[in-house]
Every structure is written in structure tokens, then in C-alpha cells.
mmCIF file with all atom_site columns, C-alpha atoms in Angstrom:
data_model
loop_
_atom_site.group_PDB
_atom_site.id
_atom_site.type_symbol
_atom_site.label_atom_id
_atom_site.label_alt_id
_atom_site.label_comp_id
_atom_site.label_asym_id
_atom_site.label_entity_id
_atom_site.label_seq_id
_atom_site.pdbx_PDB_ins_code
_atom_site.Cartn_x
_atom_site.Cartn_y
_atom_site.Cartn_z
_atom_site.occupancy
_atom_site.B_iso_or_equiv
_atom_site.pdbx_formal_charge
_atom_site.auth_seq_id
_atom_site.auth_comp_id
_atom_site.auth_asym_id
_atom_site.auth_atom_id
_atom_site.pdbx_PDB_model_num
ATOM 1   C CA . UNK A 1 1   ? -41.165 -15.492 83.907  1.00 68.00 ? 1   UNK A CA 1
ATOM 2   C CA . UNK A 1 2   ? -37.654 -14.404 84.035  1.00 72.00 ? 2   UNK A CA 1
ATOM 3   C CA . UNK A 1 3   ? -34.569 -16.355 85.143  1.00 75.00 ? 3   UNK A CA 1
ATOM 4   C CA . UNK A 1 4   ? -30.833 -16.104 85.321  1.00 72.00 ? 4   UNK A CA 1
ATOM 5   C CA . UNK A 1 5   ? -30.474 -19.847 85.465  1.00 77.00 ? 5   UNK A CA 1
ATOM 6   C CA . UNK A 1 6   ? -32.386 -21.487 82.678  1.00 76.00 ? 6   UNK A CA 1
ATOM 7   C CA . UNK A 1 7   ? -30.595 -24.659 83.254  1.00 80.00 ? 7   UNK A CA 1
ATOM 8   C CA . UNK A 1 8   ? -32.400 -25.089 86.600  1.00 85.00 ? 8   UNK A CA 1
ATOM 9   C CA . UNK A 1 9   ? -35.796 -24.818 85.128  1.00 82.00 ? 9   UNK A CA 1
ATOM 10  C CA . UNK A 1 10  ? -37.934 -27.973 85.300  1.00 84.00 ? 10  UNK A CA 1
ATOM 11  C CA . UNK A 1 11  ? -38.230 -29.346 81.605  1.00 81.00 ? 11  UNK A CA 1
ATOM 12  C CA . UNK A 1 12  ? -41.939 -29.631 81.968  1.00 83.00 ? 12  UNK A CA 1
ATOM 13  C CA . UNK A 1 13  ? -42.072 -25.772 82.035  1.00 82.00 ? 13  UNK A CA 1
ATOM 14  C CA . UNK A 1 14  ? -40.185 -25.498 78.741  1.00 78.00 ? 14  UNK A CA 1
ATOM 15  C CA . UNK A 1 15  ? -42.626 -27.703 76.757  1.00 80.00 ? 15  UNK A CA 1
ATOM 16  C CA . UNK A 1 16  ? -44.718 -26.007 73.661  1.00 80.00 ? 16  UNK A CA 1
ATOM 17  C CA . UNK A 1 17  ? -47.526 -23.847 74.773  1.00 81.00 ? 17  UNK A CA 1
ATOM 18  C CA . UNK A 1 18  ? -45.951 -22.969 78.171  1.00 80.00 ? 18  UNK A CA 1
ATOM 19  C CA . UNK A 1 19  ? -42.634 -21.033 78.413  1.00 75.00 ? 19  UNK A CA 1
ATOM 20  C CA . UNK A 1 20  ? -41.675 -21.686 74.859  1.00 70.00 ? 20  UNK A CA 1
ATOM 21  C CA . UNK A 1 21  ? -39.673 -18.392 74.280  1.00 75.00 ? 21  UNK A CA 1
ATOM 22  C CA . UNK A 1 22  ? -36.253 -17.781 75.233  1.00 77.00 ? 22  UNK A CA 1
ATOM 23  C CA . UNK A 1 23  ? -35.018 -14.143 75.104  1.00 80.00 ? 23  UNK A CA 1
ATOM 24  C CA . UNK A 1 24  ? -31.411 -13.488 75.954  1.00 81.00 ? 24  UNK A CA 1
ATOM 25  C CA . UNK A 1 25  ? -29.911 -10.108 76.621  1.00 83.00 ? 25  UNK A CA 1
ATOM 26  C CA . UNK A 1 26  ? -26.233 -10.016 75.588  1.00 89.00 ? 26  UNK A CA 1
ATOM 27  C CA . UNK A 1 27  ? -23.736 -8.208  77.493  1.00 93.00 ? 27  UNK A CA 1
ATOM 28  C CA . UNK A 1 28  ? -23.324 -4.656  76.338  1.00 95.00 ? 28  UNK A CA 1
ATOM 29  C CA . UNK A 1 29  ? -20.773 -3.477  73.752  1.00 95.00 ? 29  UNK A CA 1
ATOM 30  C CA . UNK A 1 30  ? -18.439 -0.436  74.196  1.00 96.00 ? 30  UNK A CA 1
ATOM 31  C CA . UNK A 1 31  ? -21.024 2.073   72.898  1.00 97.00 ? 31  UNK A CA 1
ATOM 32  C CA . UNK A 1 32  ? -23.649 0.517   75.043  1.00 96.00 ? 32  UNK A CA 1
ATOM 33  C CA . UNK A 1 33  ? -21.399 0.644   78.093  1.00 96.00 ? 33  UNK A CA 1
ATOM 34  C CA . UNK A 1 34  ? -20.747 4.207   77.593  1.00 97.00 ? 34  UNK A CA 1
ATOM 35  C CA . UNK A 1 35  ? -24.413 4.943   77.277  1.00 98.00 ? 35  UNK A CA 1
ATOM 36  C CA . UNK A 1 36  ? -25.247 3.077   80.482  1.00 97.00 ? 36  UNK A CA 1
ATOM 37  C CA . UNK A 1 37  ? -22.254 4.811   82.480  1.00 97.00 ? 37  UNK A CA 1
ATOM 38  C CA . UNK A 1 38  ? -23.198 8.227   81.296  1.00 97.00 ? 38  UNK A CA 1
ATOM 39  C CA . UNK A 1 39  ? -27.030 7.666   82.135  1.00 97.00 ? 39  UNK A CA 1
ATOM 40  C CA . UNK A 1 40  ? -26.313 6.528   85.602  1.00 97.00 ? 40  UNK A CA 1
ATOM 41  C CA . UNK A 1 41  ? -23.790 8.983   86.325  1.00 97.00 ? 41  UNK A CA 1
ATOM 42  C CA . UNK A 1 42  ? -25.609 11.995  84.921  1.00 96.00 ? 42  UNK A CA 1
ATOM 43  C CA . UNK A 1 43  ? -27.099 12.873  88.152  1.00 93.00 ? 43  UNK A CA 1
ATOM 44  C CA . UNK A 1 44  ? -23.893 12.273  90.332  1.00 96.00 ? 44  UNK A CA 1
ATOM 45  C CA . UNK A 1 45  ? -21.458 15.003  91.091  1.00 96.00 ? 45  UNK A CA 1
ATOM 46  C CA . UNK A 1 46  ? -18.239 13.679  89.393  1.00 96.00 ? 46  UNK A CA 1
ATOM 47  C CA . UNK A 1 47  ? -14.888 15.094  90.101  1.00 96.00 ? 47  UNK A CA 1
ATOM 48  C CA . UNK A 1 48  ? -13.089 16.347  86.723  1.00 96.00 ? 48  UNK A CA 1
ATOM 49  C CA . UNK A 1 49  ? -10.482 13.482  87.333  1.00 96.00 ? 49  UNK A CA 1
ATOM 50  C CA . UNK A 1 50  ? -13.114 10.856  86.706  1.00 95.00 ? 50  UNK A CA 1
ATOM 51  C CA . UNK A 1 51  ? -12.624 9.293   83.218  1.00 95.00 ? 51  UNK A CA 1
ATOM 52  C CA . UNK A 1 52  ? -15.549 7.036   82.523  1.00 95.00 ? 52  UNK A CA 1
ATOM 53  C CA . UNK A 1 53  ? -13.805 5.833   79.422  1.00 96.00 ? 53  UNK A CA 1
ATOM 54  C CA . UNK A 1 54  ? -11.236 3.945   81.587  1.00 94.00 ? 54  UNK A CA 1
ATOM 55  C CA . UNK A 1 55  ? -13.893 1.924   82.733  1.00 93.00 ? 55  UNK A CA 1
ATOM 56  C CA . UNK A 1 56  ? -15.635 1.470   79.519  1.00 95.00 ? 56  UNK A CA 1
ATOM 57  C CA . UNK A 1 57  ? -12.537 0.495   77.606  1.00 95.00 ? 57  UNK A CA 1
ATOM 58  C CA . UNK A 1 58  ? -11.719 -2.260  80.291  1.00 93.00 ? 58  UNK A CA 1
ATOM 59  C CA . UNK A 1 59  ? -11.838 -5.806  78.750  1.00 92.00 ? 59  UNK A CA 1
ATOM 60  C CA . UNK A 1 60  ? -14.012 -7.403  81.591  1.00 90.00 ? 60  UNK A CA 1
ATOM 61  C CA . UNK A 1 61  ? -17.312 -8.554  80.540  1.00 91.00 ? 61  UNK A CA 1
ATOM 62  C CA . UNK A 1 62  ? -19.977 -6.649  82.495  1.00 93.00 ? 62  UNK A CA 1
ATOM 63  C CA . UNK A 1 63  ? -23.569 -6.183  82.560  1.00 93.00 ? 63  UNK A CA 1
ATOM 64  C CA . UNK A 1 64  ? -25.835 -3.219  82.966  1.00 94.00 ? 64  UNK A CA 1
ATOM 65  C CA . UNK A 1 65  ? -26.484 -4.326  86.414  1.00 93.00 ? 65  UNK A CA 1
ATOM 66  C CA . UNK A 1 66  ? -22.641 -4.427  86.958  1.00 95.00 ? 66  UNK A CA 1
ATOM 67  C CA . UNK A 1 67  ? -22.319 -0.942  85.950  1.00 96.00 ? 67  UNK A CA 1
ATOM 68  C CA . UNK A 1 68  ? -25.102 0.139   88.090  1.00 96.00 ? 68  UNK A CA 1
ATOM 69  C CA . UNK A 1 69  ? -23.481 -1.498  91.004  1.00 96.00 ? 69  UNK A CA 1
ATOM 70  C CA . UNK A 1 70  ? -20.190 0.143   90.297  1.00 97.00 ? 70  UNK A CA 1
ATOM 71  C CA . UNK A 1 71  ? -21.725 3.578   90.104  1.00 97.00 ? 71  UNK A CA 1
ATOM 72  C CA . UNK A 1 72  ? -23.700 2.996   93.214  1.00 97.00 ? 72  UNK A CA 1
ATOM 73  C CA . UNK A 1 73  ? -20.858 1.773   95.154  1.00 97.00 ? 73  UNK A CA 1
ATOM 74  C CA . UNK A 1 74  ? -18.734 4.830   94.122  1.00 97.00 ? 74  UNK A CA 1
ATOM 75  C CA . UNK A 1 75  ? -21.466 7.213   95.198  1.00 97.00 ? 75  UNK A CA 1
ATOM 76  C CA . UNK A 1 76  ? -21.683 5.348   98.544  1.00 97.00 ? 76  UNK A CA 1
ATOM 77  C CA . UNK A 1 77  ? -17.994 5.454   99.043  1.00 97.00 ? 77  UNK A CA 1
ATOM 78  C CA . UNK A 1 78  ? -18.198 9.244   98.513  1.00 97.00 ? 78  UNK A CA 1
ATOM 79  C CA . UNK A 1 79  ? -21.056 9.470   101.241 1.00 97.00 ? 79  UNK A CA 1
ATOM 80  C CA . UNK A 1 80  ? -19.142 7.289   103.718 1.00 97.00 ? 80  UNK A CA 1
ATOM 81  C CA . UNK A 1 81  ? -16.231 9.833   103.550 1.00 97.00 ? 81  UNK A CA 1
ATOM 82  C CA . UNK A 1 82  ? -18.518 12.785  103.883 1.00 97.00 ? 82  UNK A CA 1
ATOM 83  C CA . UNK A 1 83  ? -17.970 14.142  100.348 1.00 96.00 ? 83  UNK A CA 1
ATOM 84  C CA . UNK A 1 84  ? -20.444 15.521  97.922  1.00 95.00 ? 84  UNK A CA 1
ATOM 85  C CA . UNK A 1 85  ? -18.124 14.892  94.989  1.00 97.00 ? 85  UNK A CA 1
ATOM 86  C CA . UNK A 1 86  ? -17.405 11.217  93.578  1.00 97.00 ? 86  UNK A CA 1
ATOM 87  C CA . UNK A 1 87  ? -13.712 10.943  92.910  1.00 97.00 ? 87  UNK A CA 1
ATOM 88  C CA . UNK A 1 88  ? -11.789 8.340   90.636  1.00 96.00 ? 88  UNK A CA 1
ATOM 89  C CA . UNK A 1 89  ? -10.699 6.324   93.613  1.00 96.00 ? 89  UNK A CA 1
ATOM 90  C CA . UNK A 1 90  ? -14.444 5.755   94.514  1.00 97.00 ? 90  UNK A CA 1
ATOM 91  C CA . UNK A 1 91  ? -15.031 4.363   91.046  1.00 96.00 ? 91  UNK A CA 1
ATOM 92  C CA . UNK A 1 92  ? -11.897 2.247   91.429  1.00 95.00 ? 92  UNK A CA 1
ATOM 93  C CA . UNK A 1 93  ? -12.993 0.820   94.691  1.00 96.00 ? 93  UNK A CA 1
ATOM 94  C CA . UNK A 1 94  ? -16.569 0.173   93.243  1.00 95.00 ? 94  UNK A CA 1
ATOM 95  C CA . UNK A 1 95  ? -15.092 -1.671  90.323  1.00 95.00 ? 95  UNK A CA 1
ATOM 96  C CA . UNK A 1 96  ? -13.030 -3.833  92.363  1.00 94.00 ? 96  UNK A CA 1
ATOM 97  C CA . UNK A 1 97  ? -15.861 -4.677  94.698  1.00 93.00 ? 97  UNK A CA 1
ATOM 98  C CA . UNK A 1 98  ? -18.183 -5.514  92.044  1.00 92.00 ? 98  UNK A CA 1
ATOM 99  C CA . UNK A 1 99  ? -16.110 -7.081  89.316  1.00 89.00 ? 99  UNK A CA 1
ATOM 100 C CA . UNK A 1 100 ? -14.102 -10.176 90.140  1.00 79.00 ? 100 UNK A CA 1
ATOM 101 C CA . UNK A 1 101 ? -11.330 -11.200 87.777  1.00 64.00 ? 101 UNK A CA 1
ATOM 102 C CA . UNK A 1 102 ? -11.702 -14.722 86.602  1.00 55.00 ? 102 UNK A CA 1
ATOM 103 C CA . UNK A 1 103 ? -15.382 -14.974 87.771  1.00 50.00 ? 103 UNK A CA 1
ATOM 104 C CA . UNK A 1 104 ? -16.835 -13.966 84.458  1.00 50.00 ? 104 UNK A CA 1
ATOM 105 C CA . UNK A 1 105 ? -17.417 -17.489 83.117  1.00 54.00 ? 105 UNK A CA 1
ATOM 106 C CA . UNK A 1 106 ? -21.158 -17.631 82.412  1.00 54.00 ? 106 UNK A CA 1
ATOM 107 C CA . UNK A 1 107 ? -21.236 -21.103 80.868  1.00 52.00 ? 107 UNK A CA 1
ATOM 108 C CA . UNK A 1 108 ? -24.362 -22.145 82.735  1.00 52.00 ? 108 UNK A CA 1
ATOM 109 C CA . UNK A 1 109 ? -26.445 -19.542 80.931  1.00 51.00 ? 109 UNK A CA 1
ATOM 110 C CA . UNK A 1 110 ? -25.697 -21.536 77.692  1.00 51.00 ? 110 UNK A CA 1
#
């Protein structure tokens, strides 16, 4: 069983012999972010102006799913504008749409 909200599980499920293991996946570090971005964008037609290091270096705490959403939104933005090339402004829009400043508190996971 997988959940993003372990705090909402019934305590009866957490007794020994049932769901007695908790495996956490921490947020990616800079090297892992780079690997995720490059893997996801490897099949995208990126403009030469796109600098993924700009998004990798940002201090926002983002997950692999967030990175995927950013790249997907950037690609969709290019499609909406009838372009085959993804521009830097598409990534910026994808980043702004998916990453909310100040909404990164994940205390309920602890």
C-alpha cells in the first residue's frame, strides 16, 4: 500500500504484522534533479536557449513528480502555440504553474 498521507491511516493498519514498514522517498538533491530533468527532456525538442541548470539550481523543494509536471507543462505550452520547439519561456510557465512559493511545507508527512 502506498500513501502520501501516512497521518490519515487508521492506527489498526499500522500494528505489527500488517503495514509495519515505512519507506520514505526524500526529495531529490541537485545531482538527482539534473538526472530527472535530463531523462525527461531527452525526447523533447528543446531550444538552445533552454538552460536546465537554471531550474536545477533553484532552491525550491521539488519532487520527481514536480519535475515531470514542469516538463510536461512546458511541452504542452509549445503545442498550444503550434511550435515543435520548447522554449525557455515554456519551462518558466510550467515552473510557475506547478511550483507554488510558500506551499512547500510538508509537515504532515512527518
